[in-house]
Coordinates of C-alpha atoms in Angstrom, one line a residue:
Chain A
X434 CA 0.0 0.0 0.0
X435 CA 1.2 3.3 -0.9
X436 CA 2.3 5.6 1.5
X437 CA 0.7 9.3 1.0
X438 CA 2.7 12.0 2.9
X439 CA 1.0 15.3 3.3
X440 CA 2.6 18.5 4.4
X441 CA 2.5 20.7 7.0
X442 CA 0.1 19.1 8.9
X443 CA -1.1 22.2 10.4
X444 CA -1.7 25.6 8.8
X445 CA -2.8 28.6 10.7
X446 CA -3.4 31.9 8.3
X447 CA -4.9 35.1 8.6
X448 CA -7.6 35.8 6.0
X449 CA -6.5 37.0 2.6
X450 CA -3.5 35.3 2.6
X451 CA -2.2 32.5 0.5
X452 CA -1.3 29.0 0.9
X453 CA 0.0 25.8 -0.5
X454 CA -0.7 21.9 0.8
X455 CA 0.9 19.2 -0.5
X456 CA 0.6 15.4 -0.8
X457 CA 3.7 13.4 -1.8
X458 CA 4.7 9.6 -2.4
X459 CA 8.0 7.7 -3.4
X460 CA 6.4 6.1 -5.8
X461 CA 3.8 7.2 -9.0
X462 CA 0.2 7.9 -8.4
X463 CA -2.4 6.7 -10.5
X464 CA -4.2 9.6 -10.2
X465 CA -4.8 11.5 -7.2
X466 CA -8.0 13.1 -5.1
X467 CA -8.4 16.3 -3.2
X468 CA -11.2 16.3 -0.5
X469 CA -12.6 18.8 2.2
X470 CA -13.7 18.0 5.0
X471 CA -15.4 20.2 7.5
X472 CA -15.5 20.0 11.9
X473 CA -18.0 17.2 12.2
X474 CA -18.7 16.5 8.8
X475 CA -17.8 13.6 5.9
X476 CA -14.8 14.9 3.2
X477 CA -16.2 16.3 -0.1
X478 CA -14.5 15.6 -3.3
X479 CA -12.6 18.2 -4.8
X480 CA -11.1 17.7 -7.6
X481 CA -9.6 14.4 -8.9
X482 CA -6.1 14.8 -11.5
X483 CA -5.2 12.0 -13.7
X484 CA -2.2 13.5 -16.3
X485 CA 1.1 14.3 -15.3
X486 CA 1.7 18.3 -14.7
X487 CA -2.5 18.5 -14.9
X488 CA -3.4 22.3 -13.7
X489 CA -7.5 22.2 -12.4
X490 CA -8.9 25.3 -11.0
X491 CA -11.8 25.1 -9.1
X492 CA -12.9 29.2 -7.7
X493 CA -9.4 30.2 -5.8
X494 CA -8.7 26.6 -5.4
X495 CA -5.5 26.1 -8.1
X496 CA -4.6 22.1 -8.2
X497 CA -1.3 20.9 -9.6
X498 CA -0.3 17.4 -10.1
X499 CA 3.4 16.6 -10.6
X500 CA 5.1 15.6 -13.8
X501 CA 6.0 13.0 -12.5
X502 CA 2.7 11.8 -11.4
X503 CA 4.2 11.6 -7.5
X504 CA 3.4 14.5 -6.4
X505 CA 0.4 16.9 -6.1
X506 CA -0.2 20.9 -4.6
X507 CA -3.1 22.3 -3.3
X508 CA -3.2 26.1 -4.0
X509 CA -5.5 28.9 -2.3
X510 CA -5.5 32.4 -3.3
X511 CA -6.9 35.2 -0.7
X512 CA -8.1 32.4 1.8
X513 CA -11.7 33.3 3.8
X514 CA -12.6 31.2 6.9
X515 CA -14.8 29.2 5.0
X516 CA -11.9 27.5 3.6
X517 CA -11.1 26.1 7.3
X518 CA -11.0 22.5 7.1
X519 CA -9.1 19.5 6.7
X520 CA -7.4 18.9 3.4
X521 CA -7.0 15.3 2.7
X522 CA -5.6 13.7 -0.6
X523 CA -6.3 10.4 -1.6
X524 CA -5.0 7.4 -4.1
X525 CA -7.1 4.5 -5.8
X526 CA -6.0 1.4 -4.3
X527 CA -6.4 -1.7 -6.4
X528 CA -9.1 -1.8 -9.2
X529 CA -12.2 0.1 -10.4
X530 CA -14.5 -2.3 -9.6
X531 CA -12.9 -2.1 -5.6
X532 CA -12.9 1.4 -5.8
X533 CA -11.1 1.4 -2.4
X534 CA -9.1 4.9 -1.4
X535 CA -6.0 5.0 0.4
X536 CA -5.8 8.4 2.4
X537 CA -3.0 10.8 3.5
X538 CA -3.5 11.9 7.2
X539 CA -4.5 15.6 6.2
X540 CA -3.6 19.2 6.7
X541 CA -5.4 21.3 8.8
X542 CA -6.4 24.4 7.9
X543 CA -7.7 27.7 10.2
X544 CA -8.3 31.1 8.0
X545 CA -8.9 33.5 10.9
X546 CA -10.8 36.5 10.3
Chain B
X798 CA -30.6 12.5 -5.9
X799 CA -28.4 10.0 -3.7
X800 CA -28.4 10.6 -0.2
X801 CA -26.6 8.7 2.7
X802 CA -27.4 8.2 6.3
X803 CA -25.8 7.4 9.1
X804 CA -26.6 6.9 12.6
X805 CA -26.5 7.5 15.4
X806 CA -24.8 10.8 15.1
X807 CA -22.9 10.6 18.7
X808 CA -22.7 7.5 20.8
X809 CA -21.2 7.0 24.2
X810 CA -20.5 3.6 25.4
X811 CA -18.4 2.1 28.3
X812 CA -15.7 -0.4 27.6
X813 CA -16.9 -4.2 26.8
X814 CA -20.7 -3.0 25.5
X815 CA -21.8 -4.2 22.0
X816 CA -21.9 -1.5 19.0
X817 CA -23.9 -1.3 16.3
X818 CA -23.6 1.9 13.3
X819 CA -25.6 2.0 10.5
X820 CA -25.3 3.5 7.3
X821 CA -28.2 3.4 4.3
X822 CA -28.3 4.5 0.9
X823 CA -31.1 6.0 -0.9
X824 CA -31.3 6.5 -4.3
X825 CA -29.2 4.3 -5.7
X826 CA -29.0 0.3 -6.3
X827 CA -25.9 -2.0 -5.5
X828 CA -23.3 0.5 -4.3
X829 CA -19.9 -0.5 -3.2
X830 CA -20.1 1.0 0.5
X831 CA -17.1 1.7 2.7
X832 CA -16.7 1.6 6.5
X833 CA -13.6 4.1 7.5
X834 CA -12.3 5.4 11.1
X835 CA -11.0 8.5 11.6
X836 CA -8.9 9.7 14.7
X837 CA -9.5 12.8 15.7
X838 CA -8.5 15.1 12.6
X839 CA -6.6 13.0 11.0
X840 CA -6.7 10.5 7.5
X841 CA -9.7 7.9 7.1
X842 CA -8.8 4.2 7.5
X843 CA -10.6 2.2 5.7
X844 CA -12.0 -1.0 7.6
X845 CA -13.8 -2.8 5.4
X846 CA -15.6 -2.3 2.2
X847 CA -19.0 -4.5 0.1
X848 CA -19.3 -4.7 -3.0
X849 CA -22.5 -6.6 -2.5
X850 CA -25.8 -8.0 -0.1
X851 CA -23.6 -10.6 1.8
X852 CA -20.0 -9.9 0.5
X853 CA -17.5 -7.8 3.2
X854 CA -13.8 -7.5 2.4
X855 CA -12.1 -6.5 5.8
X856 CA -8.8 -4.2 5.2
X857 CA -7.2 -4.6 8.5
X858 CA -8.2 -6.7 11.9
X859 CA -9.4 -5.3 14.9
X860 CA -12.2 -5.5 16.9
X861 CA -14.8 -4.7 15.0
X862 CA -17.2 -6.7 12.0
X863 CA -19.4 -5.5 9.3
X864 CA -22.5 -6.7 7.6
X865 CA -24.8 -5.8 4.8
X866 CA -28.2 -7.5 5.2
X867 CA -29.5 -5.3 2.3
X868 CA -28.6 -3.8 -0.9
X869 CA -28.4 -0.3 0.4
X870 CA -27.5 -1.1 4.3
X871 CA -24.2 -1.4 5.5
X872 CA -23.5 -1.8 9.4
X873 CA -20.9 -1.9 12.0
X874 CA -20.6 -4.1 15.0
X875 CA -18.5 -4.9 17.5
X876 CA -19.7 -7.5 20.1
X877 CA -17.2 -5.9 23.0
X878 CA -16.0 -2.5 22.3
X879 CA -12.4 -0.9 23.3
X880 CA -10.8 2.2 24.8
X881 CA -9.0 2.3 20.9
X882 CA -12.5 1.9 19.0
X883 CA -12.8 5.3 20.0
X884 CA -13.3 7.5 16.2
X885 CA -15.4 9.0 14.3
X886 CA -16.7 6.6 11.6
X887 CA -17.9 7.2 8.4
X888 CA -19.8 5.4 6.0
X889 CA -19.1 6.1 1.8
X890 CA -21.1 4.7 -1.5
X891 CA -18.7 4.6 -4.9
X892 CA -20.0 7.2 -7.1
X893 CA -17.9 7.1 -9.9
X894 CA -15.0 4.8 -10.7
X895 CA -13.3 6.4 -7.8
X896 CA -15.0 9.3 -6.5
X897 CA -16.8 8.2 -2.9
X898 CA -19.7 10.0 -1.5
X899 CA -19.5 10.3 2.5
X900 CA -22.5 10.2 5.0
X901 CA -22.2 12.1 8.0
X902 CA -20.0 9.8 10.7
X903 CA -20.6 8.7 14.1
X904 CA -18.3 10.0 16.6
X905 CA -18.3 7.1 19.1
X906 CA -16.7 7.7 22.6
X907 CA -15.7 4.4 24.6
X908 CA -15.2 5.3 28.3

């Protein structure tokens, strides 16, 4: 099972500011996910990248996935406290018909006002 | 629309009871479903996934067992629960070939 490594694992921000999370492995991702995941609350899919050096926007949400295909940033511009959460990425682990994730243990986020 | 439940929401229960989550699916027919634990804001581990009434695949041992009696029920049992089985638990359907939709959780407390 492949070992996700995200970084840092805390992130403490005033509002506006910007920020970067990442999600790393030693070996090649299939393709990768992005979830949110709110206090209390099951993650929400973000964004899924599949192509080496894929660029997805979603609002000020800027996703980048590695050459490489083994590594993957999450970017927010001018972050609001709604953006508070925990970041998780995630990898398929064996096939579609499975369609079992293997998670990285997160990054938590806190935009204060 | 597809919609998942879980309950109950909280649950606090001394050391050595029985346990017993559940997790439905509505508007949708023969989902893979998903058990994960999460500690407390940290990654999901997954405990055991379905891919059908009958069928449980169990990704790491512990304590705990799962069953799914019906197409769109998926539950969680333990028959003597630990200080460790302390999480919060969620419950996922397979949307897509890898995109999971997550219900709620449980956060269970074992004094």
């Amino acid at each position: 099972t492949q070992l996700l490594e995200q970084s840092p694992q805390f992130l403490s921000i005033q509002e506006g500011e910007n920020l970067t999370v990442y999600c790393n492995s030693s070996s090649v991702f299939s393709s990768l996910q992005w979830y949110r995941q709110e206090p209390g609350e099951g993650p929400v899919l973000l964004v899924t990248v599949v192509t080496g050096g894929e660029v997805k926007k979603l609002k000020r949400l800027t996703f980048q996935f590695g050459d490489a295909r083994k590594d993957s940033s999450l970017h927010i511009t001018a972050a609001q406290p709604g953006d508070t959460g925990l970041y998780l990425c995630a990898e398929p682990a064996g096939g579609t018909s499975y369609g079992k994730l293997t998670f990285g243990q997160g990054t938590i986020l806190t935009v204060h006002p | 629309s597809q919609t998942i439940h879980q309950w109950p929401a909280t649950l606090v229960q001394p050391v050595g009871s029985p346990l017993s989550l559940e997790c439905t699916v509505e508007g949708t027919s023969n989902p893979n479903l998903y058990w994960y634990r999460q500690a407390a804001g940290r990654g999901l581990q997954l405990l055991f996934y379905s891919v059908g009434i009958g069928q449980i695949s169990s990704e790491v041992p512990q304590n705990l067992s799962a069953s799914r009696p019906q197409d769109r029920q998926f539950i969680l049992s333990s028959k003597k629960l630990l200080l460790s089985d302390s999480g919060f638990y969620l419950c996922a359907w397979k949307g897509g070939p890898w995109e999971q939709f997550f219900g709620p959780g449980t956060r269970l407390t074992v004094l």
